[in-house]
Coordinates of C-alpha atoms and ligand atoms in Angstrom, one line a residue:
R485 CA 9.7 -31.6 -10.3
R486 CA 11.4 -28.5 -11.7
S487 CA 10.7 -26.0 -8.9
W488 CA 10.0 -23.3 -11.4
A489 CA 7.6 -25.2 -13.7
E490 CA 4.8 -22.8 -14.6
P491 CA 1.5 -23.1 -12.7
Y492 CA -0.5 -22.5 -15.9
K493 CA -0.9 -23.8 -19.5
I494 CA -1.0 -21.9 -22.8
K495 CA -4.5 -21.3 -24.2
M496 CA -3.7 -18.9 -27.1
V497 CA -0.5 -18.2 -29.1
E498 CA 0.7 -15.2 -31.0
P499 CA 2.9 -16.2 -34.0
V500 CA 6.2 -14.4 -34.3
K501 CA 8.2 -13.9 -37.4
M502 CA 11.5 -15.8 -37.8
T503 CA 13.9 -13.3 -39.5
T504 CA 17.1 -13.8 -41.5
R505 CA 20.4 -12.2 -40.7
K506 CA 20.0 -10.1 -43.9
D507 CA 16.6 -8.8 -42.7
R508 CA 18.1 -8.0 -39.3
E509 CA 21.1 -6.1 -40.8
K510 CA 18.7 -3.8 -42.6
A511 CA 16.3 -3.5 -39.7
I512 CA 19.0 -2.5 -37.1
S513 CA 20.7 0.1 -39.4
E514 CA 17.3 1.6 -40.1
A515 CA 16.7 1.7 -36.4
G516 CA 20.0 3.6 -35.9
Y517 CA 21.4 0.7 -33.9
N518 CA 18.9 1.4 -31.2
T519 CA 16.7 -1.6 -30.2
F520 CA 13.9 0.8 -29.1
L521 CA 13.5 1.9 -32.7
L522 CA 13.1 -1.6 -34.1
R523 CA 9.6 -2.7 -35.3
S524 CA 8.4 -5.6 -33.0
G525 CA 7.6 -7.5 -36.3
D526 CA 11.4 -7.7 -36.9
V527 CA 12.0 -9.1 -33.4
Y528 CA 12.0 -12.9 -32.7
I529 CA 12.4 -13.0 -28.9
D530 CA 11.5 -9.6 -27.3
L531 CA 13.5 -9.1 -24.1
L532 CA 13.5 -5.3 -24.4
T533 CA 11.4 -4.8 -21.3
D534 CA 9.1 -6.5 -18.8
S535 CA 7.0 -3.4 -18.9
G536 CA 3.6 -3.9 -20.3
T537 CA 4.7 -7.1 -22.1
S538 CA 3.4 -9.7 -19.8
A539 CA 0.6 -12.2 -20.7
M540 CA -2.7 -11.6 -18.9
S541 CA -4.6 -14.5 -17.4
D542 CA -8.0 -15.7 -18.6
R543 CA -9.5 -14.0 -15.5
Q544 CA -7.9 -10.7 -16.4
W545 CA -9.1 -11.0 -20.0
A546 CA -12.6 -11.8 -18.6
G547 CA -12.2 -8.6 -16.5
M548 CA -11.7 -6.6 -19.7
M549 CA -15.3 -7.5 -20.5
L550 CA -16.5 -6.1 -17.2
G551 CA -15.3 -2.6 -18.0
D552 CA -17.6 0.0 -16.4
E553 CA -16.9 2.8 -18.8
A554 CA -18.8 5.4 -16.8
Y555 CA -16.9 8.7 -16.8
A556 CA -17.1 9.0 -13.0
G557 CA -17.2 6.5 -10.2
S558 CA -16.5 3.4 -12.3
R559 CA -17.1 0.1 -10.5
N560 CA -13.6 -1.0 -11.6
Y561 CA -12.0 2.0 -9.8
Y562 CA -13.5 0.7 -6.5
N563 CA -12.3 -2.8 -7.3
L564 CA -8.8 -1.5 -7.9
E565 CA -9.0 0.6 -4.7
D566 CA -10.0 -2.5 -2.7
A567 CA -7.1 -4.5 -4.3
V568 CA -4.6 -1.7 -3.4
R569 CA -5.9 -1.6 0.2
Q570 CA -6.0 -5.3 0.6
F571 CA -2.6 -6.3 -0.9
Y572 CA -0.5 -3.1 -0.4
G573 CA -2.3 -1.4 2.6
Y574 CA -2.1 2.2 1.3
K575 CA -5.1 4.3 2.3
Y576 CA -5.7 6.5 -0.7
L577 CA -5.5 5.7 -4.5
V578 CA -5.0 7.9 -7.5
P579 CA -5.0 5.9 -10.7
T580 CA -2.7 7.0 -13.5
H581 CA -2.0 5.7 -17.0
Q582 CA 1.4 4.3 -16.0
G583 CA 4.2 4.7 -13.5
R584 CA 5.9 7.9 -14.7
A585 CA 2.6 9.7 -14.5
A586 CA 2.5 8.9 -10.7
E587 CA 6.2 10.0 -10.5
H588 CA 5.2 13.3 -12.2
L589 CA 2.4 13.9 -9.6
I590 CA 4.3 13.1 -6.5
S591 CA 7.4 15.1 -7.6
K592 CA 5.2 18.1 -8.4
I593 CA 3.5 17.9 -5.1
M594 CA 6.3 17.1 -2.7
I595 CA 9.5 18.6 -4.3
S596 CA 10.5 22.3 -4.2
D597 CA 13.4 24.0 -6.0
G598 CA 16.7 23.0 -4.5
D599 CA 15.4 19.9 -2.7
V600 CA 17.5 16.7 -2.5
I601 CA 15.9 13.3 -2.9
P602 CA 18.0 10.4 -1.7
G603 CA 17.3 7.0 -3.3
N604 CA 18.7 3.5 -3.7
M605 CA 20.2 4.0 -7.2
Y606 CA 18.6 6.2 -9.9
F607 CA 15.9 5.2 -12.2
T608 CA 15.6 7.1 -15.5
T609 CA 12.0 8.4 -15.3
T610 CA 12.0 8.8 -11.5
R611 CA 15.1 11.0 -11.5
L612 CA 13.9 13.0 -14.4
H613 CA 10.6 13.9 -12.7
Q614 CA 12.5 14.8 -9.5
E615 CA 14.7 17.1 -11.6
L616 CA 11.8 18.6 -13.5
A617 CA 10.3 19.5 -10.2
G618 CA 13.5 21.3 -9.2
G619 CA 15.0 18.5 -7.1
T620 CA 18.3 16.7 -7.2
F621 CA 18.6 12.9 -6.9
A622 CA 21.3 11.6 -4.5
D623 CA 22.4 8.0 -4.7
V624 CA 22.5 6.3 -1.2
I625 CA 22.6 2.7 -2.3
I626 CA 25.4 0.5 -0.9
D627 CA 28.7 0.5 -2.8
E628 CA 28.3 -3.2 -3.6
A629 CA 25.4 -2.4 -5.9
H630 CA 27.8 -0.7 -8.3
D631 CA 30.0 -3.8 -8.6
P632 CA 28.4 -6.3 -11.1
E633 CA 30.3 -9.2 -9.6
N634 CA 29.7 -8.6 -6.0
E635 CA 27.4 -11.3 -4.6
H636 CA 25.8 -9.3 -1.8
P637 CA 22.3 -10.9 -1.5
F638 CA 20.6 -7.5 -1.0
K639 CA 22.4 -5.0 -3.3
G640 CA 19.3 -2.8 -3.2
N641 CA 20.1 -1.9 0.4
V642 CA 20.6 1.7 1.5
D643 CA 23.9 2.8 3.0
L644 CA 22.6 4.3 6.2
Q645 CA 25.8 6.4 6.8
K646 CA 25.5 7.9 3.3
L647 CA 21.8 8.7 4.0
E648 CA 22.5 10.2 7.5
D649 CA 25.4 12.3 6.1
L650 CA 23.0 13.7 3.4
I651 CA 20.3 14.5 6.0
K652 CA 22.9 16.3 8.1
K653 CA 24.4 18.1 5.1
H654 CA 21.2 19.4 3.6
G655 CA 18.8 19.3 6.6
P656 CA 15.5 17.5 6.7
D657 CA 13.7 20.6 5.4
R658 CA 15.4 20.2 2.0
M659 CA 14.5 16.5 1.9
P660 CA 10.8 16.1 0.9
Y661 CA 11.1 12.3 0.9
V662 CA 13.5 9.3 0.6
S663 CA 12.8 7.4 -2.6
I664 CA 13.1 3.6 -2.0
A665 CA 12.8 1.2 -4.9
T666 CA 12.2 -2.5 -4.4
A667 CA 14.0 -4.9 -6.8
V668 CA 16.3 -2.0 -8.0
N669 CA 16.0 -2.0 -11.8
M670 CA 19.3 -0.3 -12.8
A671 CA 21.3 -2.4 -10.3
G672 CA 20.1 -5.6 -12.0
G673 CA 16.8 -6.1 -10.3
Q674 CA 18.5 -6.3 -6.9
P675 CA 16.3 -6.5 -3.7
I676 CA 16.4 -4.5 -0.5
S677 CA 16.1 -6.5 2.7
L678 CA 13.4 -5.9 5.3
E679 CA 16.0 -5.4 7.9
N680 CA 17.6 -2.5 5.9
L681 CA 14.2 -1.0 5.1
Q682 CA 13.3 -1.0 8.8
Q683 CA 16.6 0.7 9.6
V684 CA 15.9 3.3 6.9
R685 CA 12.4 3.8 8.4
E686 CA 13.9 4.3 11.9
L687 CA 16.5 6.8 10.6
T688 CA 14.0 8.9 8.5
A689 CA 11.4 8.8 11.3
E690 CA 13.9 10.6 13.5
Y691 CA 13.8 13.5 11.1
D692 CA 10.2 13.1 10.1
I693 CA 11.1 12.5 6.5
P694 CA 8.6 10.3 4.6
I695 CA 9.5 7.3 2.4
I696 CA 8.0 7.1 -1.1
H697 CA 8.2 3.5 -2.4
D698 CA 8.7 2.7 -6.0
M699 CA 6.8 -0.6 -5.8
T700 CA 6.9 -1.5 -9.5
R701 CA 8.6 -4.9 -8.8
V702 CA 7.7 -5.3 -5.1
A703 CA 6.5 -8.9 -5.4
E704 CA 9.8 -10.0 -6.8
N705 CA 11.6 -8.2 -4.0
A706 CA 9.4 -10.0 -1.5
Y707 CA 10.2 -13.4 -3.0
F708 CA 14.0 -12.7 -2.6
I709 CA 13.3 -11.8 1.1
K710 CA 11.4 -15.1 1.5
K711 CA 14.3 -17.0 0.0
K712 CA 17.3 -15.2 1.3
E713 CA 16.5 -13.2 4.5
P714 CA 16.7 -15.1 7.7
G715 CA 13.3 -15.5 9.4
Y716 CA 11.0 -15.2 6.3
A717 CA 11.1 -18.7 4.8
D718 CA 7.7 -19.5 6.2
K719 CA 6.0 -16.1 5.4
S720 CA 3.9 -15.8 2.3
V721 CA 5.0 -13.4 -0.5
A722 CA 1.7 -11.6 0.0
A723 CA 2.5 -11.0 3.7
I724 CA 6.0 -9.8 3.0
V725 CA 4.7 -7.4 0.4
R726 CA 2.4 -5.9 3.0
Q727 CA 5.2 -5.7 5.5
I728 CA 7.3 -3.8 3.0
C729 CA 4.6 -1.4 2.1
D730 CA 3.7 -0.8 5.7
L731 CA 7.2 0.6 6.3
T732 CA 6.5 3.4 3.7
D733 CA 4.3 6.4 3.5
G734 CA 3.2 6.1 -0.1
A735 CA 4.1 4.5 -3.4
T736 CA 4.3 5.0 -7.2
M737 CA 3.5 1.9 -9.2
S738 CA 4.0 1.0 -12.8
A739 CA 1.4 -1.8 -12.9
K740 CA 2.9 -2.8 -16.3
K741 CA 5.4 -4.9 -14.4
D742 CA 4.5 -7.0 -11.4
A743 CA 0.7 -6.3 -11.7
L744 CA 0.6 -8.1 -15.1
V745 CA -1.2 -5.5 -17.2
N746 CA -0.3 -3.9 -20.6
I747 CA -1.1 -0.4 -19.3
G748 CA -1.7 1.1 -15.9
G749 CA -0.2 2.6 -12.8
F750 CA -1.1 4.5 -9.7
L751 CA 0.0 6.8 -6.9
A752 CA -1.0 5.5 -3.4
V753 CA -0.5 7.5 -0.2
N754 CA -1.5 7.5 3.5
D755 CA -1.4 11.3 3.9
R756 CA -4.8 12.8 3.3
E757 CA -3.4 16.2 2.2
V758 CA -1.0 14.7 -0.3
F759 CA -3.9 12.6 -1.6
E760 CA -6.2 15.6 -2.0
E761 CA -3.5 17.5 -3.9
A762 CA -2.8 14.5 -6.1
R763 CA -6.5 13.8 -6.7
N764 CA -6.8 17.4 -7.8
L765 CA -3.7 17.4 -10.0
V766 CA -4.5 14.1 -11.7
V767 CA -7.5 15.7 -13.5
V768 CA -5.2 18.2 -15.0
Y769 CA -2.8 15.7 -16.5
E770 CA -4.4 12.2 -16.6
G771 CA -8.2 12.3 -16.3
L772 CA -10.9 12.3 -13.6
H773 CA -9.6 11.0 -10.3
T774 CA -11.6 7.7 -10.7
Y775 CA -9.9 6.7 -14.0
G776 CA -6.6 8.7 -14.2
G777 CA -6.1 8.1 -17.9
L778 CA -7.3 4.5 -17.9
A779 CA -10.4 2.8 -19.3
G780 CA -12.5 1.0 -16.7
R781 CA -11.5 -2.4 -18.2
D782 CA -7.8 -1.5 -17.6
M783 CA -8.5 -0.9 -14.0
E784 CA -10.3 -4.2 -13.7
A785 CA -7.4 -6.1 -15.2
M786 CA -5.0 -4.2 -12.9
A787 CA -7.1 -5.2 -9.8
L788 CA -7.0 -8.8 -10.8
G789 CA -3.3 -8.6 -11.8
I790 CA -2.4 -7.3 -8.3
E791 CA -4.0 -10.4 -6.8
E792 CA -2.2 -12.7 -9.2
S793 CA 1.2 -11.0 -8.7
V794 CA 1.6 -12.2 -5.1
Q795 CA 0.6 -15.8 -5.7
E796 CA 3.4 -18.1 -4.5
D797 CA 3.4 -20.4 -7.6
H798 CA 3.3 -17.5 -10.0
I799 CA 6.2 -15.6 -8.5
R800 CA 8.3 -18.8 -8.0
A801 CA 7.9 -19.7 -11.7
R802 CA 8.6 -16.1 -12.7
I803 CA 11.8 -15.8 -10.8
G804 CA 12.8 -19.4 -11.6
Q805 CA 12.7 -18.7 -15.3
V806 CA 15.0 -15.7 -14.9
Q807 CA 17.3 -17.7 -12.6
Y808 CA 17.4 -20.5 -15.3
L809 CA 18.7 -18.2 -18.0
G810 CA 21.2 -16.5 -15.6
D811 CA 22.6 -19.8 -14.3
K812 CA 23.0 -21.0 -17.9
L813 CA 25.0 -17.9 -18.8
I814 CA 27.1 -18.1 -15.6
G815 CA 27.8 -21.7 -16.4
W816 CA 29.2 -20.7 -19.7
G817 CA 31.4 -18.1 -18.2
I818 CA 29.6 -15.1 -19.6
P819 CA 29.9 -12.0 -17.4
V820 CA 26.5 -11.1 -15.9
V821 CA 25.4 -9.1 -12.9
R822 CA 25.4 -11.3 -9.8
P823 CA 23.3 -12.3 -8.0
I824 CA 20.7 -12.9 -10.7
G825 CA 18.0 -10.4 -10.2
S826 CA 14.2 -10.1 -10.4
H827 CA 13.2 -9.4 -13.9
G828 CA 16.1 -10.1 -16.2
V829 CA 19.7 -11.1 -16.7
F830 CA 22.1 -8.2 -17.1
L831 CA 25.1 -8.7 -19.3
D832 CA 28.3 -6.9 -18.2
A833 CA 29.1 -5.1 -21.5
R834 CA 32.2 -3.5 -20.0
K835 CA 33.7 -6.9 -19.2
I836 CA 32.5 -8.4 -22.5
L837 CA 33.8 -5.6 -24.6
P838 CA 36.8 -4.3 -22.7
H839 CA 38.3 -2.9 -25.9
L840 CA 35.5 -0.3 -26.1
S841 CA 35.5 2.8 -24.0
Q842 CA 32.2 4.1 -22.7
D843 CA 32.4 6.8 -25.3
Q844 CA 32.0 4.1 -27.9
F845 CA 28.8 2.9 -26.1
P846 CA 29.6 -0.7 -25.3
A847 CA 26.2 -1.7 -24.0
Q848 CA 24.4 -0.1 -27.0
T849 CA 26.8 -1.9 -29.3
L850 CA 26.3 -5.3 -27.6
A851 CA 22.5 -5.0 -27.7
A852 CA 22.7 -4.4 -31.5
E853 CA 25.1 -7.3 -32.0
L854 CA 22.8 -9.6 -30.0
Y855 CA 19.8 -8.6 -32.1
L856 CA 21.8 -9.2 -35.3
D857 CA 22.8 -12.7 -34.2
A858 CA 19.3 -14.3 -33.7
G859 CA 16.7 -11.5 -33.4
V860 CA 16.7 -11.3 -29.6
R861 CA 15.9 -7.7 -28.6
A862 CA 17.6 -6.5 -25.3
M863 CA 17.9 -3.0 -23.8
E864 CA 20.9 -0.8 -23.2
R865 CA 21.4 0.0 -19.5
G866 CA 24.7 1.9 -19.5
V867 CA 26.1 5.3 -20.4
V868 CA 23.3 6.1 -22.9
S869 CA 20.6 5.4 -20.3
A870 CA 22.5 7.4 -17.7
G871 CA 22.2 10.6 -19.8
R872 CA 24.0 13.8 -19.2
N873 CA 24.9 15.6 -15.9
T874 CA 22.5 18.5 -15.6
E875 CA 25.4 20.8 -14.4
T876 CA 28.3 19.9 -16.6
G877 CA 26.5 18.6 -19.7
E878 CA 29.0 15.7 -19.7
H879 CA 27.9 12.1 -20.1
N880 CA 27.1 10.5 -16.7
Y881 CA 29.6 7.6 -16.8
P882 CA 28.0 4.8 -14.7
D883 CA 30.0 1.9 -13.2
L884 CA 27.3 -0.4 -14.6
E885 CA 27.5 -0.7 -18.4
L886 CA 24.9 -3.4 -18.9
V887 CA 22.7 -5.0 -21.5
R888 CA 19.4 -6.1 -19.9
L889 CA 17.7 -9.3 -21.1
T890 CA 14.4 -8.6 -19.6
I891 CA 12.0 -11.5 -19.2
P892 CA 8.2 -10.7 -19.7
R893 CA 6.0 -12.5 -17.3
R894 CA 4.2 -15.7 -18.5
V895 CA 5.2 -15.2 -22.2
Y896 CA 8.3 -17.2 -23.2
T897 CA 9.1 -20.9 -22.8
Q898 CA 12.3 -22.6 -21.6
A899 CA 13.2 -23.3 -25.3
H900 CA 13.2 -19.6 -25.9
M901 CA 15.5 -19.1 -22.9
D902 CA 17.8 -21.7 -24.5
V903 CA 17.9 -19.8 -27.8
V904 CA 18.7 -16.6 -25.9
A905 CA 21.5 -18.2 -24.0
E906 CA 23.0 -19.8 -27.2
S907 CA 22.8 -16.4 -29.0
V908 CA 24.5 -14.6 -26.2
A909 CA 27.2 -17.3 -26.2
E910 CA 27.7 -16.9 -30.0
V911 CA 28.1 -13.1 -29.7
F912 CA 30.4 -13.6 -26.7
A913 CA 32.6 -16.0 -28.7
N914 CA 33.1 -13.4 -31.4
R915 CA 33.4 -10.4 -29.1
E916 CA 36.8 -9.3 -30.2
K917 CA 35.5 -8.6 -33.7
I918 CA 32.9 -6.1 -32.3
S919 CA 33.6 -2.4 -33.0
G920 CA 31.9 0.6 -31.3
L921 CA 29.2 3.1 -32.3
N922 CA 29.0 6.9 -32.6
M923 CA 25.8 8.7 -31.5
I924 CA 24.5 10.7 -34.4
Y925 CA 21.2 11.9 -32.9
E926 CA 20.6 12.7 -29.2
P927 CA 17.2 13.8 -27.9
K928 CA 17.0 16.2 -24.9
Y929 CA 15.1 13.9 -22.4
L930 CA 15.7 10.2 -21.7
R931 CA 17.9 10.0 -24.8
F932 CA 18.1 6.2 -24.7
F933 CA 14.6 5.8 -26.0
Q934 CA 15.2 7.6 -29.4
A935 CA 18.9 8.2 -29.9
R936 CA 20.4 7.0 -33.2
F937 CA 23.9 5.6 -33.8
E938 CA 26.1 4.5 -36.6
R939 CA 29.0 2.1 -36.7
A940 CA 32.3 3.9 -35.7
Ligands
PLI1323 C1 11.5 0.9 -11.4 C2 10.6 1.7 -12.3 C3 10.6 1.3 -13.7 O1 11.3 0.2 -14.1 C4 9.8 2.0 -14.6 C5 9.7 1.7 -16.0 N1 10.5 0.8 -16.4 C6 10.7 0.4 -17.7 C7 9.9 1.0 -18.8 C8 11.7 -0.6 -18.0 O2 11.9 -1.0 -19.1 O3 12.4 -1.0 -17.0 C9 9.1 3.1 -14.1 C10 8.2 4.0 -15.0 O4 7.0 3.3 -15.2 P1 6.2 3.5 -16.6 O5 7.1 2.9 -17.7 O6 6.0 4.9 -16.8 O7 4.9 2.7 -16.4 C11 9.2 3.5 -12.8 N2 9.9 2.7 -11.9

């Protein structure tokens, strides 16, 4: 029995267009060699992101019919509140339309000008909202996380010495919270261990500094703890998720990932005052505090998605599919981030295109070439995503210059994974012929979403 065979069967299908190379040449040049600017109709296998792209279950679709669209006090809000309390343990809930909205609220409430927010590697929207609130992000992830080939099983871990040095340098008063992400996205979906999180908790507690948890992919992190951290093999993913959350003071959640919905997110905290401020602020930016920019039906689907996200068979199949693709590429000698992470396989564009400097945007180039080969859409996770240094205006040059093959949950089959692997192998075989790109349009914020390029 394939350990990762899916615990579900397909009831409805959504036909996708099979394009020709000629179609794709036209589409990618019109999209300025930016996969974010492609029409989904021109994409065969869409691995741009696992955000909002998962398939909902029949129970979630049924939940959409149970939307209580009252403006205030919707039944679905209380079902969502129950799910957050039961599965994550946080006391107070503020629903938002998606994750960055929760990041906006918590940053505005907890960060003051000149504050420093340590975190285990940056994430694009998280860091931007910290900066917009006047804070500066400081990376405290272990060095191994910046090395794509290092096989450390918990590359999401915090370097406690780096964190303590920062606390001593800036003082706890300049540190509104430590930002801890589970299944660290930009490192390649790399988990933090419970042991390390407990050590972070002990250290921050000494200085009374709260921990805010980016729990977007917490179930996947819990699965890695179950499989790799000594002492957890017999614990359920659900129990490990609770244990992780119980070591933190609050969380921002993009429910568009682990919680299996197409839109949704929330801020959840244990501190009553932070909650009251967030509940007040949410009506300014999102909507009344019992819907936060979501329809009742969305909150119902989210409550059900949270319950499904921690089911053993589901998470085993989800991670198993990612591992399947990763193992295939590793077997063919294609440089990818190791160990294989939570939500995708990350191609090492620097290693695949050593003849391109980061000023020629290797990851951006590789993502475009992959799309051209067979219509597989991936995402650039390199210097374009890293943006510019707010002081110098120079590019941030990250060690990790990656192309993310992000696997939506419960959407693609193993045959699709085989097509993706074969297409990556085809591009890899012709890598010497690939030339770089010039950026010809660069937006001010989160440039990777809308930047445009031309062939150098
Ligand atoms: C770890 C983490 C994310 O991965 C994240 C969004 N990620 C996207 C869109 C992605 O493609 O990875 C967000 C923002 O969530 P949002 O896309 O606004 O629902 C927060 N934290």
